Coordinates of C-alpha atoms in Angstrom, one line a residue:
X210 CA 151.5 80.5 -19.0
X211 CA 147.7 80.2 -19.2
X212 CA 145.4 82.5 -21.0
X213 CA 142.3 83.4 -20.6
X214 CA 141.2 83.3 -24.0
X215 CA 140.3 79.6 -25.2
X216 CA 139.2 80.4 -28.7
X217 CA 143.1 79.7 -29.7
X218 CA 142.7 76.3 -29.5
X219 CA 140.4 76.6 -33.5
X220 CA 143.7 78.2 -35.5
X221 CA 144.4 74.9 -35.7
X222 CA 141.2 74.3 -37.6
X223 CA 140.5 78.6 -39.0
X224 CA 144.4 79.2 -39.3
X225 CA 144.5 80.4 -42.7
X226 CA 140.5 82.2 -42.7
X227 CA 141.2 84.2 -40.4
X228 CA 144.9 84.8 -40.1
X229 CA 146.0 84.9 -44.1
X230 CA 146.7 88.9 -44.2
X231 CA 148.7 88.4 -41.1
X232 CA 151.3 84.8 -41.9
X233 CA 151.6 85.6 -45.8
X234 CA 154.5 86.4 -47.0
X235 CA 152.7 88.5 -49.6
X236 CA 150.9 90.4 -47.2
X237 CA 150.7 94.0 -47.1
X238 CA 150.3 94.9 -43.5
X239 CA 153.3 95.6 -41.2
X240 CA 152.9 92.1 -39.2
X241 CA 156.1 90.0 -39.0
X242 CA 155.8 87.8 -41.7
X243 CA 155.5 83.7 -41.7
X244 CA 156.3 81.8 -44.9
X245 CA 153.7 80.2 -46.5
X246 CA 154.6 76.6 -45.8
X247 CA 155.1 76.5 -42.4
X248 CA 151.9 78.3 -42.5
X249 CA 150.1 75.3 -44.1
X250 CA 151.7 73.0 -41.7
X251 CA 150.7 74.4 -38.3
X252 CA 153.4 72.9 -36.7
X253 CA 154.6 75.3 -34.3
X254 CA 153.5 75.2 -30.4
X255 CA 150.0 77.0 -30.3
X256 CA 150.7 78.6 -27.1
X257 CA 153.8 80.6 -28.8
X258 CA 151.6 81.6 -31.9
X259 CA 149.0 83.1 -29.1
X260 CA 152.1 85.1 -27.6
X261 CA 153.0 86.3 -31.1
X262 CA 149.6 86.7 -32.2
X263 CA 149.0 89.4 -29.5
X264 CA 152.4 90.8 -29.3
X265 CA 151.9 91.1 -33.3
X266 CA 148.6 93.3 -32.5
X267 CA 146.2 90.5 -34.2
X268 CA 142.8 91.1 -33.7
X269 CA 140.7 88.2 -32.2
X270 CA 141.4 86.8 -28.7
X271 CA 142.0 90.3 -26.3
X272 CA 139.2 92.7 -24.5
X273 CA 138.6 95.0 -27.4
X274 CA 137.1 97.6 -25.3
X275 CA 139.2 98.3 -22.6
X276 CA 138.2 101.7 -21.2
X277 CA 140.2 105.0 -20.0
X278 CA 137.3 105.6 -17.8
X279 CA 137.8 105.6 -14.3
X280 CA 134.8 104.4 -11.2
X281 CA 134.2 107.9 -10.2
X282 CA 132.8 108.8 -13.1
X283 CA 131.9 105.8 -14.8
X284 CA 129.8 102.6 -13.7
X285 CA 132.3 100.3 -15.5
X286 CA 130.4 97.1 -14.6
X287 CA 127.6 98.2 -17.0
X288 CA 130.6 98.5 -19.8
X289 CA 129.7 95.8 -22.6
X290 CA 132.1 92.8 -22.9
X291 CA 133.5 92.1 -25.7
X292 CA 132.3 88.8 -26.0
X293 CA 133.5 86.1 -28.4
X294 CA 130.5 85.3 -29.4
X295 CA 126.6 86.7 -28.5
X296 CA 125.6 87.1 -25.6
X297 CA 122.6 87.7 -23.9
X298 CA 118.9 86.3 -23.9
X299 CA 118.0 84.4 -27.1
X300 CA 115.3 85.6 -29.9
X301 CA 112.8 83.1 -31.1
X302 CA 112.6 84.6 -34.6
X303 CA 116.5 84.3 -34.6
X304 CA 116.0 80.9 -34.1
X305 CA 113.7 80.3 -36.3
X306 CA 115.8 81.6 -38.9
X307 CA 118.5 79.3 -38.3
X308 CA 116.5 76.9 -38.4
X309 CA 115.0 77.4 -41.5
X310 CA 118.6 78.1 -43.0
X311 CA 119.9 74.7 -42.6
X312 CA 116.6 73.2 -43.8
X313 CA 116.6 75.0 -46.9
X314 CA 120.1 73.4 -47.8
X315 CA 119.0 70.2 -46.4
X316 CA 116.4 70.3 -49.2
X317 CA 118.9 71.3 -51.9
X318 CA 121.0 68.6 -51.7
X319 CA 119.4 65.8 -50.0
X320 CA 118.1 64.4 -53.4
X321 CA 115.4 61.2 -53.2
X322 CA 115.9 59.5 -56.4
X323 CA 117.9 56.8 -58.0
X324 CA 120.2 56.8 -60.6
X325 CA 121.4 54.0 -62.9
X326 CA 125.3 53.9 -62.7
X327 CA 125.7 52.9 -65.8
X328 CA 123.7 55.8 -67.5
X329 CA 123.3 58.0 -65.5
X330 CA 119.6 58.6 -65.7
X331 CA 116.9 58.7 -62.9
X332 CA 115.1 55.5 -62.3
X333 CA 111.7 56.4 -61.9
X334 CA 110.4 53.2 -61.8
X335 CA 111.1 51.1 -58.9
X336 CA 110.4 47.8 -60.4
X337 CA 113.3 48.4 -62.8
X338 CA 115.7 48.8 -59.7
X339 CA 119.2 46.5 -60.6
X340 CA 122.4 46.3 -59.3
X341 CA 123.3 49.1 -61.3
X342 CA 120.9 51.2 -59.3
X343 CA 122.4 53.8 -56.5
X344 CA 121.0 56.9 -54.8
X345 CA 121.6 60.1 -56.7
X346 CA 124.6 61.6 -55.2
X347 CA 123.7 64.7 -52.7
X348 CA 125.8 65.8 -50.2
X349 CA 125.1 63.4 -47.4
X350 CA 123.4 59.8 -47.2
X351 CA 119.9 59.6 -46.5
X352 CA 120.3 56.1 -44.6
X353 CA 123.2 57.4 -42.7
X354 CA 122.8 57.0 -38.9
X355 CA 123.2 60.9 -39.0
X356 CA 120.7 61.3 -40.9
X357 CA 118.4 59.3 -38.4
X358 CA 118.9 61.9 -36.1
X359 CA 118.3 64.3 -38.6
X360 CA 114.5 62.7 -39.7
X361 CA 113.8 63.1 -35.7
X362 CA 115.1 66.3 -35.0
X363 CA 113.3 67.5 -38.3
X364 CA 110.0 66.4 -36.6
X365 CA 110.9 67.9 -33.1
X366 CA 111.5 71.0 -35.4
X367 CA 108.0 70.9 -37.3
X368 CA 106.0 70.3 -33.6
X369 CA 107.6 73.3 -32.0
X370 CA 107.6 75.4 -35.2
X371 CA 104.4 74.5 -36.6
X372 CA 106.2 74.8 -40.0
X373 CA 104.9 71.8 -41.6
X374 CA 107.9 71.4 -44.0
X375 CA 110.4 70.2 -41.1
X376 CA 108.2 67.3 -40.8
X377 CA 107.5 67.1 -44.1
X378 CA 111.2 66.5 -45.2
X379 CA 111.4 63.2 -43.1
X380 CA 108.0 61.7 -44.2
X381 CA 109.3 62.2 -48.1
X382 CA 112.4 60.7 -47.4
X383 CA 111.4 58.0 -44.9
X384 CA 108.8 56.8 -47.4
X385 CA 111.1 57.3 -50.3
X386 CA 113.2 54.2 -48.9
X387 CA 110.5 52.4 -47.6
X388 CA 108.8 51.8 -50.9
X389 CA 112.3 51.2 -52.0
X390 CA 112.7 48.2 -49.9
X391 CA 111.2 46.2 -51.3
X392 CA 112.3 46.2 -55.1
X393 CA 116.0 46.0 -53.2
X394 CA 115.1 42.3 -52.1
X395 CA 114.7 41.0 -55.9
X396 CA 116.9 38.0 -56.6
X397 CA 119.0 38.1 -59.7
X398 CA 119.1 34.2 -59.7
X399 CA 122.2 34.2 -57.4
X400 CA 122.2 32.2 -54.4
X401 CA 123.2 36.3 -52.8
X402 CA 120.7 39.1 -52.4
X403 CA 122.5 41.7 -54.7
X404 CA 119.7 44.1 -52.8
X405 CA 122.4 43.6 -49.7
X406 CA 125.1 45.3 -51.6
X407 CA 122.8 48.3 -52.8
X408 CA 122.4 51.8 -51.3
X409 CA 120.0 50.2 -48.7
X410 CA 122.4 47.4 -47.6
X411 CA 122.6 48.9 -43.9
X412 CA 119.1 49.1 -43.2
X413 CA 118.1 45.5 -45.7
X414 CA 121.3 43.5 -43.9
X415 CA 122.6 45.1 -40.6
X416 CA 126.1 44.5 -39.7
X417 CA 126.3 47.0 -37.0
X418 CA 124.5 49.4 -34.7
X419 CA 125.6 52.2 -36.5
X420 CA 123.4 51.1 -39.8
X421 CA 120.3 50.8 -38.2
X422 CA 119.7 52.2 -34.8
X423 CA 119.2 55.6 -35.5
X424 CA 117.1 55.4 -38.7
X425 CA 115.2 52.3 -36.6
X426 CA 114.4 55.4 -33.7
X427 CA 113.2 57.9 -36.6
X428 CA 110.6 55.1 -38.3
X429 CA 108.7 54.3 -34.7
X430 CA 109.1 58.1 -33.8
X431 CA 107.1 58.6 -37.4
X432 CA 104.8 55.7 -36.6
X433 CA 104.1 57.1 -33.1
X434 CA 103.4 60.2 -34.5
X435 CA 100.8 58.8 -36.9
X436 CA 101.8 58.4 -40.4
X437 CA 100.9 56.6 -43.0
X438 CA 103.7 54.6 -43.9
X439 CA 104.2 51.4 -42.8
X440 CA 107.6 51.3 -41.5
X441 CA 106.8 48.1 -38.8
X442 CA 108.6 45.3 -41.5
X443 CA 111.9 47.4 -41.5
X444 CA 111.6 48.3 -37.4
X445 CA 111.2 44.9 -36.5
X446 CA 114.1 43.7 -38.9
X447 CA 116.0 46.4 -36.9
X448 CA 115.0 45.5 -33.6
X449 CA 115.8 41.9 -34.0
X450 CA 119.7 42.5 -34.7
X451 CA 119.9 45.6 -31.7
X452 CA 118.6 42.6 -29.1
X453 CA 119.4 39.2 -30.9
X454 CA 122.3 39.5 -33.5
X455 CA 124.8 42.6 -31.8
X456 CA 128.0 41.5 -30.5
X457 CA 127.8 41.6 -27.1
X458 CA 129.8 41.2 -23.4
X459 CA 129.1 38.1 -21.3
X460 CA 126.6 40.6 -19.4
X461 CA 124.4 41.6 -22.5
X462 CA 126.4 45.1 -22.4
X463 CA 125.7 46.0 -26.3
X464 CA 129.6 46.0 -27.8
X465 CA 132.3 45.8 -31.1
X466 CA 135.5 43.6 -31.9
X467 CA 137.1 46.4 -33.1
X468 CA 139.5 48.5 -32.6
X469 CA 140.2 45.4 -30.1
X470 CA 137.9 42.5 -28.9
X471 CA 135.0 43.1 -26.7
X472 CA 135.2 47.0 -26.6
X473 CA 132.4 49.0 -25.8
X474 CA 132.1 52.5 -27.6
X475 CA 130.5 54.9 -25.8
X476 CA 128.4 56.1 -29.1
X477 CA 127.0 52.8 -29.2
X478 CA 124.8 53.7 -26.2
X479 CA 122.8 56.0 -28.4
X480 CA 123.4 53.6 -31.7
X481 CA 120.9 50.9 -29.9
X482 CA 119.6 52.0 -26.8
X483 CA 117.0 54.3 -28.0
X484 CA 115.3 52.6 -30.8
X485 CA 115.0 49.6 -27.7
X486 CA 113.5 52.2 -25.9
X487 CA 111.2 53.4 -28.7
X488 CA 110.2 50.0 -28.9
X489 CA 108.5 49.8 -25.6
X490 CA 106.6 52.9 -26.4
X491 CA 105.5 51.5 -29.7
X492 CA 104.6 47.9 -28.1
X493 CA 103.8 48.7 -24.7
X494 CA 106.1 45.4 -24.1
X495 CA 108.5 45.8 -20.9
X496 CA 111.1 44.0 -22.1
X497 CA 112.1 46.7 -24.2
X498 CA 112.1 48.9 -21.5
X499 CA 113.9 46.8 -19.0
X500 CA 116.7 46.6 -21.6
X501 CA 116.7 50.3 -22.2
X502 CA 117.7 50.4 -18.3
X503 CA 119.9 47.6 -18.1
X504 CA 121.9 48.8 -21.5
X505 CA 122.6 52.1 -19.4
X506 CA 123.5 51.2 -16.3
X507 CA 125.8 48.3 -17.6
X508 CA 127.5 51.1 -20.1
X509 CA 127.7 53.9 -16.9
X510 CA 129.2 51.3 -14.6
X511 CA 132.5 50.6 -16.9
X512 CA 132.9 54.0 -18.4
X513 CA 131.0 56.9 -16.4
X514 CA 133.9 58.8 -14.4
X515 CA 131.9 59.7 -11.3
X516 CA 134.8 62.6 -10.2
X517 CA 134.9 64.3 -13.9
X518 CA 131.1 63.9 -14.1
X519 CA 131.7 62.6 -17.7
X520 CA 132.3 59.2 -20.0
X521 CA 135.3 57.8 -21.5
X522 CA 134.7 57.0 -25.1
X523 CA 136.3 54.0 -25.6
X524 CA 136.8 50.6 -22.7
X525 CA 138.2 47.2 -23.4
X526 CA 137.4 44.0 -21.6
X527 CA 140.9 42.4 -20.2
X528 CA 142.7 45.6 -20.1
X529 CA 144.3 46.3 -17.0
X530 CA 143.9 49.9 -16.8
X531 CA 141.4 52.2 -19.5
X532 CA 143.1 55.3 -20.5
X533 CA 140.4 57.7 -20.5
X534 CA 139.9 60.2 -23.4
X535 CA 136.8 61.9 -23.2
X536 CA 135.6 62.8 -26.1
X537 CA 132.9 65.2 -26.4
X538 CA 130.6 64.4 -28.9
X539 CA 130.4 60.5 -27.6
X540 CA 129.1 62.2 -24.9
X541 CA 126.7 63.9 -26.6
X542 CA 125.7 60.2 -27.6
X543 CA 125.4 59.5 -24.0
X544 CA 123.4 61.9 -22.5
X545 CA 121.2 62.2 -26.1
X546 CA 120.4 58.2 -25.0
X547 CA 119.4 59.1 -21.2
X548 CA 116.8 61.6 -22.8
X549 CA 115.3 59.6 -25.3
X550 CA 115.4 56.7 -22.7
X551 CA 113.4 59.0 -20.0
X552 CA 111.1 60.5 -22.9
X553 CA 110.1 56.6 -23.7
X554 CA 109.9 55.1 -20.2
X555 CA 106.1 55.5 -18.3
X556 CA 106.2 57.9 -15.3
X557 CA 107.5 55.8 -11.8
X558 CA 108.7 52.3 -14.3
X559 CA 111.4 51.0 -12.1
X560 CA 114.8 51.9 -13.0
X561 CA 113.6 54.9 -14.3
X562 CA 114.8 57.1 -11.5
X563 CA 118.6 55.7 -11.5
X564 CA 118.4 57.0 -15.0
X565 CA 117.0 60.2 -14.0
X566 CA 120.3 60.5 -11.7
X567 CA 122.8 59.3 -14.2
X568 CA 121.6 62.4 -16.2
X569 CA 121.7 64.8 -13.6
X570 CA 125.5 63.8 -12.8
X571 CA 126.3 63.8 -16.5
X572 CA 125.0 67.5 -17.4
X573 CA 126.5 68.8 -13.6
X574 CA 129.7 67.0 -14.9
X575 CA 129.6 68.4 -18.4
X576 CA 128.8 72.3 -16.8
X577 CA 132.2 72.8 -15.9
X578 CA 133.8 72.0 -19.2
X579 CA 131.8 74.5 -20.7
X580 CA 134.1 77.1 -22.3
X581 CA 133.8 81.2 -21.9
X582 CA 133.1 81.3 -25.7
X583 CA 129.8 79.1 -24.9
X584 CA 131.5 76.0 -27.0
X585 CA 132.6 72.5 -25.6
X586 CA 136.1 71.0 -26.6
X587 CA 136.9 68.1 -29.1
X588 CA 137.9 66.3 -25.5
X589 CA 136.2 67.8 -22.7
X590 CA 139.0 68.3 -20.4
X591 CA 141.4 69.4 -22.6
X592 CA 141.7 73.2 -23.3
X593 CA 144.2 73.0 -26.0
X594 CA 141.9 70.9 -27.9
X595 CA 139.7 72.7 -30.1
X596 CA 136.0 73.7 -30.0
X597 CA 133.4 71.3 -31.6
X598 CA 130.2 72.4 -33.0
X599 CA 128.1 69.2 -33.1
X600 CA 128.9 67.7 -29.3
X601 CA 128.1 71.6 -28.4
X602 CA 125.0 71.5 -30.1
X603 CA 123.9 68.1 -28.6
X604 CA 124.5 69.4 -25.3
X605 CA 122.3 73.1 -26.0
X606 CA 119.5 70.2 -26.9
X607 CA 119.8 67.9 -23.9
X608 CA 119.9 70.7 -21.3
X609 CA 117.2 72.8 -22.7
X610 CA 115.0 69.4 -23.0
X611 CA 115.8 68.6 -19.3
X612 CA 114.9 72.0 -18.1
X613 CA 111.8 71.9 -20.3
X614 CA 110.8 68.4 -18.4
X615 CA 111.7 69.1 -15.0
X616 CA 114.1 67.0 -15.1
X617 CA 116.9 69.8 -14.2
X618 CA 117.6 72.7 -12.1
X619 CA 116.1 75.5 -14.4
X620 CA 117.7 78.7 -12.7
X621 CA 120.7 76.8 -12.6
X622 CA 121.4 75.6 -16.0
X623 CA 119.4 77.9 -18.4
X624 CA 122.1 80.8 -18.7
X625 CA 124.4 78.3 -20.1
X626 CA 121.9 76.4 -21.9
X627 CA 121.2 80.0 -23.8
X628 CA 125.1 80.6 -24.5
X629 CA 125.5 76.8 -26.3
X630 CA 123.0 77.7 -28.2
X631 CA 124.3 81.2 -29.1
X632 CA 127.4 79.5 -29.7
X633 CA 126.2 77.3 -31.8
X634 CA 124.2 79.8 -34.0
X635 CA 127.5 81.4 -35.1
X636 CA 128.3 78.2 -36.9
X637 CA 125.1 78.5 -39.4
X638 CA 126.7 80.1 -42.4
X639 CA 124.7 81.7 -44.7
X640 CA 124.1 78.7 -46.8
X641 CA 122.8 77.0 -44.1
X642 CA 125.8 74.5 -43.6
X643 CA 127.0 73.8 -40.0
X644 CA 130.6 74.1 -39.7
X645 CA 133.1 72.9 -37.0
X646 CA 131.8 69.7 -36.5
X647 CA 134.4 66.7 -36.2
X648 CA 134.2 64.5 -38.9
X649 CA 133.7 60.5 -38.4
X650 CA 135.6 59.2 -35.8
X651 CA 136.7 55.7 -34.7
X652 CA 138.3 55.4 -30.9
X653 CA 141.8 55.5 -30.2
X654 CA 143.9 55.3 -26.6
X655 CA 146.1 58.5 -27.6
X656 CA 145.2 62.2 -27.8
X657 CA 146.7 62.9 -31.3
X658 CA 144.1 61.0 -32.6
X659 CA 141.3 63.1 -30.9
X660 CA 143.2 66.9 -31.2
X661 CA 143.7 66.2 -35.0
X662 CA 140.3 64.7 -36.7
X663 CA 139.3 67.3 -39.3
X664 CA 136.1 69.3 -39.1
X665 CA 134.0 69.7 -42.2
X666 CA 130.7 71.5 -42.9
X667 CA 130.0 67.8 -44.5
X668 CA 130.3 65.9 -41.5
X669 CA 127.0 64.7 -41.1
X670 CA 126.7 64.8 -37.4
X671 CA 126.1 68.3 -36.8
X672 CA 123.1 68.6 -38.9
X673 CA 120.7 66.5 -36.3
X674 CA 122.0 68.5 -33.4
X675 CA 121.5 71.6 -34.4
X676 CA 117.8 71.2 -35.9
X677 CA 117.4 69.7 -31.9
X678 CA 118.8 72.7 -30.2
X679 CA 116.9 75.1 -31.9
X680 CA 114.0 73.1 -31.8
X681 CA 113.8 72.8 -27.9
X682 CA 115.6 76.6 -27.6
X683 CA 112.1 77.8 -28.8
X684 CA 110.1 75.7 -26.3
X685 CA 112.6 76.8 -23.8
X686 CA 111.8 80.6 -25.1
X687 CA 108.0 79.7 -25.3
X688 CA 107.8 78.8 -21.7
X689 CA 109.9 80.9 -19.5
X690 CA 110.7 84.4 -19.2
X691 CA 113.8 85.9 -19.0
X692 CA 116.2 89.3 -18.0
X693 CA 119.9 90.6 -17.9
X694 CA 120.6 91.3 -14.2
X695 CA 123.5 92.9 -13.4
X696 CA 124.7 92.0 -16.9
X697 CA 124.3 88.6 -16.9
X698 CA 121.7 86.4 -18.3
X699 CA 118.6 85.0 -15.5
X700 CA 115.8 83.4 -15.8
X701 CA 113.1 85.4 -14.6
X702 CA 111.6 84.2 -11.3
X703 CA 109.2 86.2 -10.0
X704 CA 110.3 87.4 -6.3
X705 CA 108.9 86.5 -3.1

């Protein structure tokens, strides 16, 4: 049996929120009661809870307003929807509020200091920095590589804003562990650098894309942008492991021995591929820019499904067949890298237009996944799995960017562009946490791994996204008009 109504697929994740005065056994209400541990253990089929759900008159998934009227004496298609979540042409200042909520909390408990482990006190001067130094707990990492999206979008956020403090939240904190560096690379008489075991070990020592692509994107991104910092020792450290010490495939294809040997992860595209592109912008040197290209096509050749119009997230050399799970926020990854990649490359640079295609393909492909709530699933194809904040948000960002460039088909994808981000908005809590974003996640070759990672207003990854969405929402806002025509959303074209 299908229904229509895809938000079922979250009481997996918003079972017990939403749901407790209905599945106690200590509620009041005349529901048919559910013990409390099965309750906690979700374990029955999700399409049988729907039927019991609406059969047991729970509020939440069926047309609210359905009307006695009849069409002789009502124009019923003017009758308001009861939509899941907002609907209708986006406000600016609405925006801007959300914007401002999650950077308040940002602020709050994104700490720059260190602590002495030992004592607990701040260490307020760096040249007493030891291996009993570590950064003052907050509630994320500031070297993370979610956080390097995070210092970008923060900047995206100040330019189209013109709220200083956006921008001003990555210079404090960029600088912060940039005069850091230094004191982290003291020897304490050891033939070992105890600085490579310190808070900054990812961005000092590299082991992986993951600890310095990101943050590498946000330091040249700053240094384009004009600051004061020198950040070049650090982005040249970076950009010597992303092109000279990565695993890679025989090709050059950018890749991990892990979960098996020679496996490329379809995150990793925006883990290296945009700080390489960065790098052309900052140098003016091709090369960069010729790998940029390369590192794209080589990834879309193996893992780009051309008939779903999406990516796999995981592919291992010598496998005979790839099982193909695709999971949405790696694709957020991917089609984040084919915007920074065409933001970088010079107007006509050859290669530049296959690029330009690959995106097209990618946000045609990733249109028909969208769901009627305005979300995208935890794997894009699969309707029973739930709805994901962070890939959503990435996707509100990407679209809105490629309209805003010409790089898309404005009256064609700005209606859905504006219900991401209205979905998306409804996750902003009043503190200014995102929730419903999947929390870390490695790559596996069987759904139960993807339906059932946890989501967490701590996952770090849907902090970046969001600050991007709105960001580029208001540009969108800013430079096109818009109208509800025959009830739906349009962009406003002026006619012939």
């Amino acid at each position: 049996m299908t229904f229509i109504f895809e938000e079922v697929v979250q009481i997996e994740d918003n079972f017990a929120s939403r749901f407790s005065s209905i599945f106690t056994s200590e509620s009041k209400t005349d529901y048919p009661k559910i013990p409390k541990p099965i309750m906690k253990k979700y374990s029955f089929d999700k399409v049988a809870l729907l039927g019991f759900l609406l059969l047991s008159g729970a509020e939440g998934f069926a047309q609210k307003n359905v009307t006695k009227s009849n069409d002789s004496n009502t124009p019923l298609h003017l009758i308001q929807p009861d939509y899941p979540v907002p609907y209708g042409i986006v406000k600016a200042e609405e925006v801007e509020k959300t914007l401002q909520r999650v950077h308040a909390y940002l602020e709050k408990v994104t700490p720059t200091n260190f602590i002495n482990t030992k004592t607990n006190e701040v260490v307020s001067d760096l040249s007493k920095i030891d291996e009993n130094t570590a950064l003052q707990k907050g509630d994320f990492r500031l070297v993370s590589y979610e956080w390097g999206v995070t210092y970008q979008a923060m900047m995206l956020a100040s330019q189209y804003t013109g709220d200083a403090r956006y921008k001003e939240y990555t210079e404090k904190r960029l600088k912060f562990i940039n005069d850091a560096v230094p004191f982290f690379k003291k020897s304490s008489g050891a033939s070992e650098d105890w600085g490579t075991k310190g808070p900054l070990k990812g961005l000092l020592n590299p082991h992986a894309l993951d600890d310095c692509g990101a943050m590498c994107a946000a330091m040249i991104k700053s240094s384009v942008a004009g600051t004061q910092n020198n950040y070049r020792p650090l982005i040249d450290s970076h950009i010597n492991y992303i092109m000279n010490k990565e695993f890679r495939l025989s090709d050059g294809t950018l890749a991990r021995n892990r979960p098996q040997a020679s496996t490329l992860w379809l995150d990793d595209m925006f883990m290296g591929i945009p700080a390489i592109a960065q790098m052309g912008k900052l140098t003016g040197d091709k090369k960069y820019y010729d790998e940029a290209i390369k590192q794209v096509r080589q990834f879309s050749k193996r893992m780009f499904n051309p008939e779903k119009g999406v990516y796999m997230h995981g592919w291992v050399e010598g496998m005979s067949e790839h099982p193909q799970f695709h999971w949405a926020r790696a694709n957020g990854w991917a089609i984040l890298t084919k915007i920074e990649v065409l933001e970088a490359l010079p107007e006509n640079y050859p290669g530049r237009e296959e690029v330009l295609n690959l995106l097209k393909a990618h946000v045609k492909g990733l249109m028909k996944y969208q769901s009627g709530s305005g979300f995208w699933h935890q794997l894009l194809d699969r309707n029973d799995s739930y709805l994901e904040t962070s890939a959503t948000a990435i996707y509100a960002y990407c679209f809105a960017k490629a309209i805003n460039k010409g790089w898309i088909d404005k009256l064609a994808y700005t209606p859905a562009t504006m219900l991401a981000w209205n979905a998306v908005s409804t996750k902003v809590n009043e503190q200014g946490q995102v929730e419903g974003t999947c929390v870390g996640t490695g790559m596996g070759f069987d759904p139960a791994f993807y339906y059932h990672r946890p989501i967490s207003p701590f996952a770090a990854h849907g902090y970046g996204p969001v600050i991007y969405a709105g960001a580029e929402m208001l540009n969108l806002l800013k430079s096109n008009q818009f109208e509800i025509n025959d009830s739906s959303v349009q962009l406003l074209i002026k006619k012939k």
